[in-house]
Coordinates of C-alpha atoms in Angstrom, one line a residue:
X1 CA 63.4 -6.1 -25.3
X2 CA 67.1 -4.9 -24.2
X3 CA 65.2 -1.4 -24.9
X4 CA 62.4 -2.2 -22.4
X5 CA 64.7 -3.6 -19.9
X6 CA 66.9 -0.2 -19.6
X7 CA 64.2 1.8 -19.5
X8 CA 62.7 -0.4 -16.3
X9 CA 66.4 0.2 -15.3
X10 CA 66.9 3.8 -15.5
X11 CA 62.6 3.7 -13.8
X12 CA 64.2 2.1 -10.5
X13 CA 67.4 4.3 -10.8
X14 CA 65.1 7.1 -10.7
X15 CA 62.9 5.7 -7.9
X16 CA 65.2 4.4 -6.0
X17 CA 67.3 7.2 -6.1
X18 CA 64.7 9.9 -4.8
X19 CA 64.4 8.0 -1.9
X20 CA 67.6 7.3 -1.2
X21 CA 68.4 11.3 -1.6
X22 CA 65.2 12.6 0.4
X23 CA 65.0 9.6 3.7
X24 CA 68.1 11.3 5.4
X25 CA 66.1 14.9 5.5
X26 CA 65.8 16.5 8.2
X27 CA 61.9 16.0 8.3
X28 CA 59.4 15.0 11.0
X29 CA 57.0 13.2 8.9
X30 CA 53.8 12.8 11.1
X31 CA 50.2 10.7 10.2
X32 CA 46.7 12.0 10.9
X33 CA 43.4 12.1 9.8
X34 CA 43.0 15.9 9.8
X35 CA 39.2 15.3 10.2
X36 CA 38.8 14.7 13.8
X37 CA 38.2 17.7 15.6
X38 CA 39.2 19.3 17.8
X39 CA 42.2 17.2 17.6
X40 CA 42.6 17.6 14.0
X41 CA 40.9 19.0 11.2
X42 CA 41.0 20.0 7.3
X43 CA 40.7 23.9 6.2
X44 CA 41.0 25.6 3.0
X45 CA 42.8 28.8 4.4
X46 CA 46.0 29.6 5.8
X47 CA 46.2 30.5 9.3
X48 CA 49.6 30.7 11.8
X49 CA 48.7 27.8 13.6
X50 CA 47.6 25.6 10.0
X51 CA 49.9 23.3 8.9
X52 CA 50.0 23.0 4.9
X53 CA 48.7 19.6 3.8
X54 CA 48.6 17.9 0.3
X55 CA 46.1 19.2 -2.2
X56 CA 45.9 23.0 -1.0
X57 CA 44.6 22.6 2.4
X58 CA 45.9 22.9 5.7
X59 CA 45.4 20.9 8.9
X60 CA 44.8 22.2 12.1
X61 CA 44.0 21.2 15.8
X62 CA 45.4 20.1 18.6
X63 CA 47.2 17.4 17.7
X64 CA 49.1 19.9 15.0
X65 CA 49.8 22.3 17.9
X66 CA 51.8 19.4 20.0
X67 CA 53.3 18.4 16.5
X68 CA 54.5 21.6 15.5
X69 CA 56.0 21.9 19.5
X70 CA 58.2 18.6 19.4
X71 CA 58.9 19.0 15.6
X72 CA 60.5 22.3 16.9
X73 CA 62.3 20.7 20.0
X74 CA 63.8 18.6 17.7
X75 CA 65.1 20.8 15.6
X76 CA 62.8 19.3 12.3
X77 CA 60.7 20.4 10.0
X78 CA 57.6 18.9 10.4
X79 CA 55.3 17.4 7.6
X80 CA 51.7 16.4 7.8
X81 CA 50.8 13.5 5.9
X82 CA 46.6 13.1 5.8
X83 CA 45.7 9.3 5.8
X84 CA 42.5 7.7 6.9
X85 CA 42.1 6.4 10.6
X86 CA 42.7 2.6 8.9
X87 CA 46.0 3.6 7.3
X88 CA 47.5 5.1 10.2
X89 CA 49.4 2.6 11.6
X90 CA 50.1 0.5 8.3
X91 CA 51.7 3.9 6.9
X92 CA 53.7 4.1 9.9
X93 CA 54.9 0.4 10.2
X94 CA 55.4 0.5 6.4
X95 CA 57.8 3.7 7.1
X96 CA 55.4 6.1 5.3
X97 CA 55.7 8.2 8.6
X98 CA 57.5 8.9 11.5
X99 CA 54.8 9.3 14.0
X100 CA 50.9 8.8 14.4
X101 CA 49.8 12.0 16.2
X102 CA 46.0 11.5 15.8
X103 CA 43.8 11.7 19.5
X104 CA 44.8 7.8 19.5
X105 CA 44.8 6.1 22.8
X106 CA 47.9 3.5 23.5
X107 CA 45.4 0.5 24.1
X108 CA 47.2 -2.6 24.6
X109 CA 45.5 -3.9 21.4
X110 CA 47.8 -0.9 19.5
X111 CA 50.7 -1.6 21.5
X112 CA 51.1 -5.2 19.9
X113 CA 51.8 -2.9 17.0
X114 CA 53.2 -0.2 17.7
X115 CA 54.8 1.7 20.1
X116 CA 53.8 4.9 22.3
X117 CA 55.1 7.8 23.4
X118 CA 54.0 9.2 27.2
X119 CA 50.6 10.8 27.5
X120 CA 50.3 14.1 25.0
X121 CA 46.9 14.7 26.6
X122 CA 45.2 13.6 29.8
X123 CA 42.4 15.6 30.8
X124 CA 41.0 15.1 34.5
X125 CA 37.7 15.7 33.5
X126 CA 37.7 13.1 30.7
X127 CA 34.5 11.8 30.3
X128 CA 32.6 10.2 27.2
X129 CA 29.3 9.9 26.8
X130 CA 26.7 9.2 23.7
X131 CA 25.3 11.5 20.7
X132 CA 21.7 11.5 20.5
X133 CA 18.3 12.8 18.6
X134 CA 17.8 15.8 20.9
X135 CA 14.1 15.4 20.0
X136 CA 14.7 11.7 20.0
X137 CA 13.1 9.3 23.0
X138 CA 16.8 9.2 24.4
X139 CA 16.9 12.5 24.7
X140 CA 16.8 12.5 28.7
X141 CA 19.3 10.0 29.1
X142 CA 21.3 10.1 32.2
X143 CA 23.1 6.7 33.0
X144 CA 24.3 4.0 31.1
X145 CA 21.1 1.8 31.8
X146 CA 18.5 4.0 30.1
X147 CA 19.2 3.3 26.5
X148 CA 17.0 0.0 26.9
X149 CA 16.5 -1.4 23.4
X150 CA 18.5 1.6 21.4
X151 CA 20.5 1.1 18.5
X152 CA 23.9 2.0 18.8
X153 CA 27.1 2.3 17.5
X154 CA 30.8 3.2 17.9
X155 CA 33.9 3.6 15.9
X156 CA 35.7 0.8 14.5
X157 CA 39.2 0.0 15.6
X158 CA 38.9 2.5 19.0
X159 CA 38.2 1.8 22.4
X160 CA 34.7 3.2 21.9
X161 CA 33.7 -0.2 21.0
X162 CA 34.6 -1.2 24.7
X163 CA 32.4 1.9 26.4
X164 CA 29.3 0.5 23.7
X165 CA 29.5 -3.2 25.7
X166 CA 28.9 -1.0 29.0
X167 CA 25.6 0.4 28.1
X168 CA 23.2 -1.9 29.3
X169 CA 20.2 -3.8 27.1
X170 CA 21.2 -1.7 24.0
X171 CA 20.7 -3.4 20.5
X172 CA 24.3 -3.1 19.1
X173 CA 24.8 -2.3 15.7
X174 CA 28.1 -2.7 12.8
X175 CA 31.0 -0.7 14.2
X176 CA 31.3 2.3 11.8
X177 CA 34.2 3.8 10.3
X178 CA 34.1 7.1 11.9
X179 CA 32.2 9.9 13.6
X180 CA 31.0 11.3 9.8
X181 CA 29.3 8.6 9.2
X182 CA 28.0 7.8 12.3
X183 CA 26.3 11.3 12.6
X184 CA 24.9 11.0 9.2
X185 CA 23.3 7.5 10.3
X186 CA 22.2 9.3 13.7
X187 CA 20.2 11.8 11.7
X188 CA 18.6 9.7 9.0
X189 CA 17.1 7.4 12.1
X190 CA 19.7 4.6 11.4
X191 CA 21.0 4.6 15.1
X192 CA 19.4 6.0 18.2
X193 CA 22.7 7.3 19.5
X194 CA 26.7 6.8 19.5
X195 CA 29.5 6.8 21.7
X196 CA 31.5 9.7 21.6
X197 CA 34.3 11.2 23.8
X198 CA 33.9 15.1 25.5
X199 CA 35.3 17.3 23.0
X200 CA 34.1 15.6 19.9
X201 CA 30.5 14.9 20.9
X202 CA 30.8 19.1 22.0
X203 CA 32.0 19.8 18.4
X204 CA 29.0 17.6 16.7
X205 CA 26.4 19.3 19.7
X206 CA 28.0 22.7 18.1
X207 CA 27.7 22.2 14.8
X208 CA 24.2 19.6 14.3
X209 CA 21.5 22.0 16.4
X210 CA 19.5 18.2 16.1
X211 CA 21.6 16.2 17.5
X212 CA 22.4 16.5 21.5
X213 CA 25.7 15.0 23.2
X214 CA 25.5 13.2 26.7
X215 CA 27.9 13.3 29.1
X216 CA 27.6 9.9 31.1
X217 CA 29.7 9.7 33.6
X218 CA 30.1 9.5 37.9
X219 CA 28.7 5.7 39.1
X220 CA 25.8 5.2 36.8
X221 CA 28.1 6.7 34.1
X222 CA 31.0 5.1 31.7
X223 CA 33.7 3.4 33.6
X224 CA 37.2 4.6 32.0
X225 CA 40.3 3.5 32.3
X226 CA 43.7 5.0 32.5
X227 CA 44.5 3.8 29.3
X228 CA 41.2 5.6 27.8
X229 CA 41.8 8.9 29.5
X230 CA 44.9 9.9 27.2
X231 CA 46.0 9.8 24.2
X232 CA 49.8 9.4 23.0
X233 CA 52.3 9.5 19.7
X234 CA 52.6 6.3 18.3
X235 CA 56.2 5.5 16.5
X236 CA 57.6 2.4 15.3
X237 CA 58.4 0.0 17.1
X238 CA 62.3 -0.3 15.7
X239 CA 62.8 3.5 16.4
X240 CA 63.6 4.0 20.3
X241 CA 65.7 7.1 19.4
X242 CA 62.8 8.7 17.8
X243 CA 60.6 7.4 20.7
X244 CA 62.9 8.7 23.4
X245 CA 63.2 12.0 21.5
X246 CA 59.9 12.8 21.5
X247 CA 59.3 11.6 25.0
X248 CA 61.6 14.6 26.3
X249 CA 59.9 17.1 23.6
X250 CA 56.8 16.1 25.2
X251 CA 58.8 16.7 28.5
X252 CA 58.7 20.3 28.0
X253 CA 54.9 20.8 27.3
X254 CA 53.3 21.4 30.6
X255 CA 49.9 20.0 31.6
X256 CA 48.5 23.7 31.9
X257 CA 49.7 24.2 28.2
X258 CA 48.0 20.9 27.0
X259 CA 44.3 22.4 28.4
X260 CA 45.1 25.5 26.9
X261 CA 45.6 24.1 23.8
X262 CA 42.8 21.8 24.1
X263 CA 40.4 24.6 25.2
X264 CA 41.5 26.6 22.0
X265 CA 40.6 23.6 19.2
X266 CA 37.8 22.9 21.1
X267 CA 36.3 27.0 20.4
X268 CA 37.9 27.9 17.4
X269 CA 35.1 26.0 15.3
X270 CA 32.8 28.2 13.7
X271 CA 30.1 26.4 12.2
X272 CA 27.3 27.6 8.9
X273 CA 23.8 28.3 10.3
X274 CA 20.4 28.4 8.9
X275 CA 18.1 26.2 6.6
X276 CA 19.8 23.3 4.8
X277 CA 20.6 25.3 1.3
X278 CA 22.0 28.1 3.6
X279 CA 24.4 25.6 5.0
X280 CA 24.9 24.3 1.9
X281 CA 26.0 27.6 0.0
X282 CA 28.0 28.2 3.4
X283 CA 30.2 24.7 3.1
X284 CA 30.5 25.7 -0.7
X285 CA 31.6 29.6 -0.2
X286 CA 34.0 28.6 2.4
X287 CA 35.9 25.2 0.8
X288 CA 35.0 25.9 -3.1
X289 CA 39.2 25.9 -3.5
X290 CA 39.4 22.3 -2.4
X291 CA 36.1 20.8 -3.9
X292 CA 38.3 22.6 -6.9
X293 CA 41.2 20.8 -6.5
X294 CA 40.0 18.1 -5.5
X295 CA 37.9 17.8 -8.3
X296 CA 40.8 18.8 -10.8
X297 CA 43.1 16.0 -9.3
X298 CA 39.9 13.3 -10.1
X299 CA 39.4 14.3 -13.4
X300 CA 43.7 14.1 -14.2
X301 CA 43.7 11.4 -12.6
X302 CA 40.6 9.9 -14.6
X303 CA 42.4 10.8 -17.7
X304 CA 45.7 9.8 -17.3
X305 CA 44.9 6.3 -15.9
X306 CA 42.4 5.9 -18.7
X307 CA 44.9 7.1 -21.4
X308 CA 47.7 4.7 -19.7
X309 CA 45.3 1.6 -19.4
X310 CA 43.9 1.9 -23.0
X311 CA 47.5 2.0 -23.9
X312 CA 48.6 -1.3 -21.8
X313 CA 45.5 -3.2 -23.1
X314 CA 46.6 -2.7 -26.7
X315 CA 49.8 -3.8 -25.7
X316 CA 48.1 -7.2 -24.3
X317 CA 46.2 -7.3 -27.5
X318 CA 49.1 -7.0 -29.5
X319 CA 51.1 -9.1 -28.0
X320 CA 48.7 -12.1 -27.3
X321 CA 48.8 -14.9 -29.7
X322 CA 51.5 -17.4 -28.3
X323 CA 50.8 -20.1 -25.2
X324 CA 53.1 -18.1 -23.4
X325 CA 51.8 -14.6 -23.7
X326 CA 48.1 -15.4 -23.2
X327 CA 49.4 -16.7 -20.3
X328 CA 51.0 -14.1 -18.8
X329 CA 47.9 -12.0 -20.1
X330 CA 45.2 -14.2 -18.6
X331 CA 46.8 -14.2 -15.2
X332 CA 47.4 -10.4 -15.1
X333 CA 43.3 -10.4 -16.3
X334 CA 42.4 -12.5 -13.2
X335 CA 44.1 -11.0 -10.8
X336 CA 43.4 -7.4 -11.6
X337 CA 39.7 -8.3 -12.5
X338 CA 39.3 -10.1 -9.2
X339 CA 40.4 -8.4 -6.8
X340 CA 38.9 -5.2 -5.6
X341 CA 40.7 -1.6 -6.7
X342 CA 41.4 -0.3 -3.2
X343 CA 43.1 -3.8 -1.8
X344 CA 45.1 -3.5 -5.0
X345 CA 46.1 0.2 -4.2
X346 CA 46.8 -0.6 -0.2
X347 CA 49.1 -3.5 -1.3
X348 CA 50.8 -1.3 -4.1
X349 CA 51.7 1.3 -2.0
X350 CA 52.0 0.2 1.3
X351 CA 53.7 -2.8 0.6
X352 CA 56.2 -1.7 -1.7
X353 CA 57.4 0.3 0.6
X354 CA 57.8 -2.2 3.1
X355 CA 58.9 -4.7 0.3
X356 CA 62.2 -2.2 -0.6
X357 CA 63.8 -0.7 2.6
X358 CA 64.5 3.1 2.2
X359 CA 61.7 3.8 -0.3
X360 CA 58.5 6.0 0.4
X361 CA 56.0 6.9 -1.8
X362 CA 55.3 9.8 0.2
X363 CA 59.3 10.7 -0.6
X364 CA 58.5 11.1 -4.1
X365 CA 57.2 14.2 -5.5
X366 CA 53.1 13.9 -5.8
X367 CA 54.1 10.0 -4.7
X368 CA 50.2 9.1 -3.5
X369 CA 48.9 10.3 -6.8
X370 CA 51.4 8.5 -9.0
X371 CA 50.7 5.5 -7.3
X372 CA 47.0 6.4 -7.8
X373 CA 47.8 6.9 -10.9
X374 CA 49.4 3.5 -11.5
X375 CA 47.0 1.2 -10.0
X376 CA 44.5 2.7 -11.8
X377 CA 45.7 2.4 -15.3
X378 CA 47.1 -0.9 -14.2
X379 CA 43.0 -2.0 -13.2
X380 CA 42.1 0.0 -16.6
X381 CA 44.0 -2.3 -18.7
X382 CA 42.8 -5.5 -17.2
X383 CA 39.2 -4.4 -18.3
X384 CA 40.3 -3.2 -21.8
X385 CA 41.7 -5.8 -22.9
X386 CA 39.0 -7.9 -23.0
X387 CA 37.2 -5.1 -24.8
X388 CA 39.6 -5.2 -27.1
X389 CA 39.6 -9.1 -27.7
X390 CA 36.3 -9.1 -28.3
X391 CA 37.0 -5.9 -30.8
X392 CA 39.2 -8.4 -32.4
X393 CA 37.2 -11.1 -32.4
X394 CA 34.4 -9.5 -34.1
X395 CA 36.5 -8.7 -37.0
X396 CA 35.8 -11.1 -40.0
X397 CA 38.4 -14.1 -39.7
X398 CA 39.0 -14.0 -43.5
X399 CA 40.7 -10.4 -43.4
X400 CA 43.4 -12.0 -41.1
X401 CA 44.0 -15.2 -43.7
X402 CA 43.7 -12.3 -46.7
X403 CA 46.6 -10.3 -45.1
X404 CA 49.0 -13.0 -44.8
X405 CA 47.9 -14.4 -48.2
X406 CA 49.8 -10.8 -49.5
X407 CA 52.3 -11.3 -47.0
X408 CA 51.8 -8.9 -44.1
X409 CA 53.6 -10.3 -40.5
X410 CA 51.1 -10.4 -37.5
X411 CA 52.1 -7.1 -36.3
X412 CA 51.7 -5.5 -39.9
X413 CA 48.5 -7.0 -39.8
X414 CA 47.6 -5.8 -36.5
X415 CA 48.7 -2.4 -36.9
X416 CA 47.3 -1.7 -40.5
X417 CA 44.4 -3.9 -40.8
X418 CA 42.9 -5.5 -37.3
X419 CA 43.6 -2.6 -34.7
X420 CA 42.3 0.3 -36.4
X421 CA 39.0 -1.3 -36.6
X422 CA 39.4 -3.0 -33.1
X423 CA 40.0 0.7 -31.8
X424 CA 37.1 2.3 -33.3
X425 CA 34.9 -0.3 -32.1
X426 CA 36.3 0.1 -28.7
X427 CA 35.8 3.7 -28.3
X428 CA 32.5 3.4 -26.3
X429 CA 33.6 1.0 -24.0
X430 CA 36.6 3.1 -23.5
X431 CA 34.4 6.2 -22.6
X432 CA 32.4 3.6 -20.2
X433 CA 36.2 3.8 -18.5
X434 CA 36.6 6.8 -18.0
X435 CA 33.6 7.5 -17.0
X436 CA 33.5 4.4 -14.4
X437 CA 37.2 5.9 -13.0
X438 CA 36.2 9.4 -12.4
X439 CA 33.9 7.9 -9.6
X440 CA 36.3 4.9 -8.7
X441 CA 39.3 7.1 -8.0
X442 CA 37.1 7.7 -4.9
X443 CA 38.6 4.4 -3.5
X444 CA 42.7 5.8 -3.7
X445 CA 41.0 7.8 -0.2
X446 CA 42.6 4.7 1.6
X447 CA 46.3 5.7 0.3
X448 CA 45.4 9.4 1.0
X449 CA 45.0 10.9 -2.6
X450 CA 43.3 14.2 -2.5
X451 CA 40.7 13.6 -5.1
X452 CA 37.2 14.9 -4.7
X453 CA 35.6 12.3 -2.1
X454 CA 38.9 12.1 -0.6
X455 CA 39.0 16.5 0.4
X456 CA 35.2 15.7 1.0
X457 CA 35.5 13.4 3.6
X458 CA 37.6 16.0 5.3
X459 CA 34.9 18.9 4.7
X460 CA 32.5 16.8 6.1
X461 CA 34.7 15.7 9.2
X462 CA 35.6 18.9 10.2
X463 CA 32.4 20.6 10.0
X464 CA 29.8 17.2 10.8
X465 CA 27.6 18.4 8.2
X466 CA 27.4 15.3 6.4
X467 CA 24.3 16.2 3.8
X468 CA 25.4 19.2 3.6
X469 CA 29.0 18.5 2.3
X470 CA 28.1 15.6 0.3
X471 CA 25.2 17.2 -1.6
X472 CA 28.0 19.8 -3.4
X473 CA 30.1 16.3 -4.2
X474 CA 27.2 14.7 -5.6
X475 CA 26.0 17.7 -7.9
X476 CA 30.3 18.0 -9.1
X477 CA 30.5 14.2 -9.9
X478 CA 27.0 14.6 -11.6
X479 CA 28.5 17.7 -13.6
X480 CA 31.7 15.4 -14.4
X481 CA 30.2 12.4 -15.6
X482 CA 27.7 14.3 -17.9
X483 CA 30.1 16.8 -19.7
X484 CA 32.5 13.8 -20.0
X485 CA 29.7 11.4 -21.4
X486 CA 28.8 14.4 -24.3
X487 CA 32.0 15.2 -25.2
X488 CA 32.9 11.1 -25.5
X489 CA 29.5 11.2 -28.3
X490 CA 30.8 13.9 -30.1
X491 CA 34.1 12.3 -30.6
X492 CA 32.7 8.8 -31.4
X493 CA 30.8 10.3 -33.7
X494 CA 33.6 12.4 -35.5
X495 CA 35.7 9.1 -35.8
X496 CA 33.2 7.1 -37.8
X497 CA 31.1 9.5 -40.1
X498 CA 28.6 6.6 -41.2
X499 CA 26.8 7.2 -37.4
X500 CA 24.2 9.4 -37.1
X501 CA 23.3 8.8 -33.7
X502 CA 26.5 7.5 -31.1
X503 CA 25.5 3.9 -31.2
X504 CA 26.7 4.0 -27.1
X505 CA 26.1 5.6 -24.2
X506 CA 27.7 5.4 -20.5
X507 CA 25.9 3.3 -18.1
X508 CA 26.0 6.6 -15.8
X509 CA 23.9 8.3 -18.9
X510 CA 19.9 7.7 -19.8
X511 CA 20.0 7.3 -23.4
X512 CA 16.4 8.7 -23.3
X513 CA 15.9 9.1 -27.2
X514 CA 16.6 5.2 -28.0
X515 CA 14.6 4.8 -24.8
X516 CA 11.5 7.1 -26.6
X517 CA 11.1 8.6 -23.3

């Protein structure tokens, strides 16, 4: 036990001690989504206005080009952190960040929150309008009362959801998360339309040849607000030297520049053409390095948390027995069992951080990831170790009363007699794991861990070819899960020669020979 308890020690010394050493850098640590052009957006190759991201890719847009300015007025390096639109301002009140620079609007919703620099961007011409089947029956849309009856949507958590209540006798629909999948619903005929701002809705017109953007706007049009038209940094509230710092950075970036800017992320897309495999082969030939490492940091991740979990549920196993340690064990079962696997990663790693003042994950080197990596095996173990009581419990009762009849202790009788059994009868659940976690490590996209659906996601919002993108994710977790699954049958069937046939397979697997299919 002393043994356990320095190790812990010499853990948080560690931890503790990396953030301690890297929070006085001379960093400007900034929060977007890098997927929500032309503001910001994800690409796989260098370019001298890209910014270098986590996982290999680089972010780009115009809220990167104002970054990189008031980084530079400050005299700081700057750092892009990618996070979804719904971590944005948790990372930044839990000190993951230093600023939200995202196309986010200071509503006075948000300023409850947070706080807000001056106005980065203010177009005169703002306008928003709605997205559209261009050979849909809203196609000729012109004001804000001709969309009688039409299902339609708007981004959660935005002001967009205000615009929507303005359009008259429309059949509103569930907010959706973000323009992705609000384009994808669009096409497959599960809206008739969304609300989109000028320069996105030009970017999805650009890059969907189906779809048509709207401009609604003079009387019959949107009514916007001041607070709509622009769009500002957001930094914590505690921080009014940061604020006022990057107030006069912003000082020094005239209007003229801003458009200029803006006019630039708004034509630098280029976008694949042709039939749908055409596109598809296009998405793949330009982003195959980041559905690679994307895909590499899923399957380590997979295999790690697996290897870790297995390992904590024989510790449960081992050590369960007393009142006090099935305890302990039951309530670790329940909680972790109960609770969904991205709650438990959004209160692991945002609220430690708020929970021990100093410390950021993203301080630590590959931080999101290890913490991926923890919850995971932590949610692992909860699962196998009720496999592996129920390995236990199938063993015959009598071998336990024959080994302490010779005089073996519990853990000699675990570890020589009950385990090795327990283990080999475990191995197909524990392939069922790993299989299960190389598609569940999809949910650590709410911490911002690059893993395959994660530098999807990204694909998909920069280029708003959603089928397109998805289709090459699909066929690589397909690929994945079946290579895994084979390789899992051979080695089941190495470790007990008496098989013929793996007496298992993965619930992502057809066993189509037992089925006689």
């Amino acid at each position: 036990m002393k043994k356990l308890w320095m190790l812990l020690s010499v853990l948080l010394l560690i931890v503790t001690g990396c953030a301690t050493t890297t929070d006085g850098s001379n960093t400007f640590t900034v929060g977007m989504e890098c997927g929500y052009a032309p503001y910001n957006w994800t690409q796989p190759n260098k370019t001298d206005s890209a910014v270098a991201i986590d996982g290999g890719q680089y972010c780009d847009g115009y809220d990167v080009q104002i970054a990189k300015r008031v980084a530079e007025s400050m005299g700081k390096e700057l750092v892009i952190k990618k996070i979804t639109w719904e971590g944005l301002i948790l990372s930044l009140q839990s000190g993951q960040i230093d600023a939200v620079i995202a196309g986010m609007s200071p509503t006075d919703e948000r300023k409850q929150e947070i706080a807000f620099s001056n106005v980065y961007f203010m177009d005169d011409t703002t306008a928003f309008g709605v997205v559209v089947k261009r050979d849909g029956p809203f196609k000729d849309v012109k004001t804000i009362h001709d969309m009688s009856n039409a299902l339609v949507s708007a981004q959660i958590g935005t002001f967009h959801v205000k615009l929507l209540s303005q359009l008259t006798d429309v059949r509103k629909v569930e907010n959706l998360k973000d323009f992705p999948t609000m384009t994808v619903a669009l096409q497959s005929g599960e809206l008739d339309g969304f609300v989109a701002d000028n320069g996105t809705g030009q970017m999805i017109n650009a890059s969907n040849p189906d779809l048509l953007y709207i401009q609604l706007d003079g009387e019959q049009g949107f009514t916007v607000t001041e607070e709509m038209a622009g769009v500002a940094i957001g930094i914590n509230k505690n921080n009014t030297e940061l604020l006022d710092e990057v107030n006069a950075a912003l000082a020094t970036i005239p209007r003229e520049v801003q458009q200029e800017l803006m006019d630039t992320a708004i034509n630098s897309g280029t976008f694949s053409t042709g039939n749908f495999f055409d596109q598809v082969m296009t998405i793949l030939a330009n982003n195959y390095q980041s559905f690679i490492r994307g895909t590499l940091t899923t399957l380590g991740i997979s295999l790690v948390a697996t290897l870790l979990g297995f390992l904590i549920a024989l510790f449960v196993a081992i050590t369960r027995g007393t009142k006090v340690t099935n305890v302990i064990a039951n309530i670790y079962i329940t909680i972790f069992r109960g609770t969904p696997m991205m709650v438990q990663a959004m209160i692991l790693y945002y609220g430690v951080s708020m929970l021990i003042p100093g410390f950021r994950w993203s301080n630590l080197p590959f931080g999101n990831i290890l913490a991926g990596i923890i919850i995971v095996s932590i949610n692992t173990g909860s699962y196998m170790s009720e496999t592996m009581r129920s390995g236990i419990q199938a063993i015959d009762p009598g071998q336990f009363e024959a080994a302490k009849s010779l005089g073996f202790t519990r853990w000699q009788t675990m570890k020589n007699i009950i385990l090795p059994q327990a283990i080999k009868n475990a191995i197909p659940a524990l392939g069922n794991e790993l299989i299960v976690n190389v598609k569940d490590t999809s949910v650590l996209n709410i911490i911002a861990v690059t893993e395959l659906f994660f530098v999807s996601n990204g694909i998909a919002s920069t280029t708003y070819q959603i089928f397109q993108t998805f289709t090459i994710t699909s066929a690589i977790y397909l690929t994945l899960t079946t290579i895994l699954t084979f390789i899992l049958r051979f080695v089941e069937l190495r470790l007990d020669k008496t098989k013929k046939v793996a007496s298992s397979y993965p619930t992502s697997v057809t066993d189509f020979k037992s089925n006689n299919i």
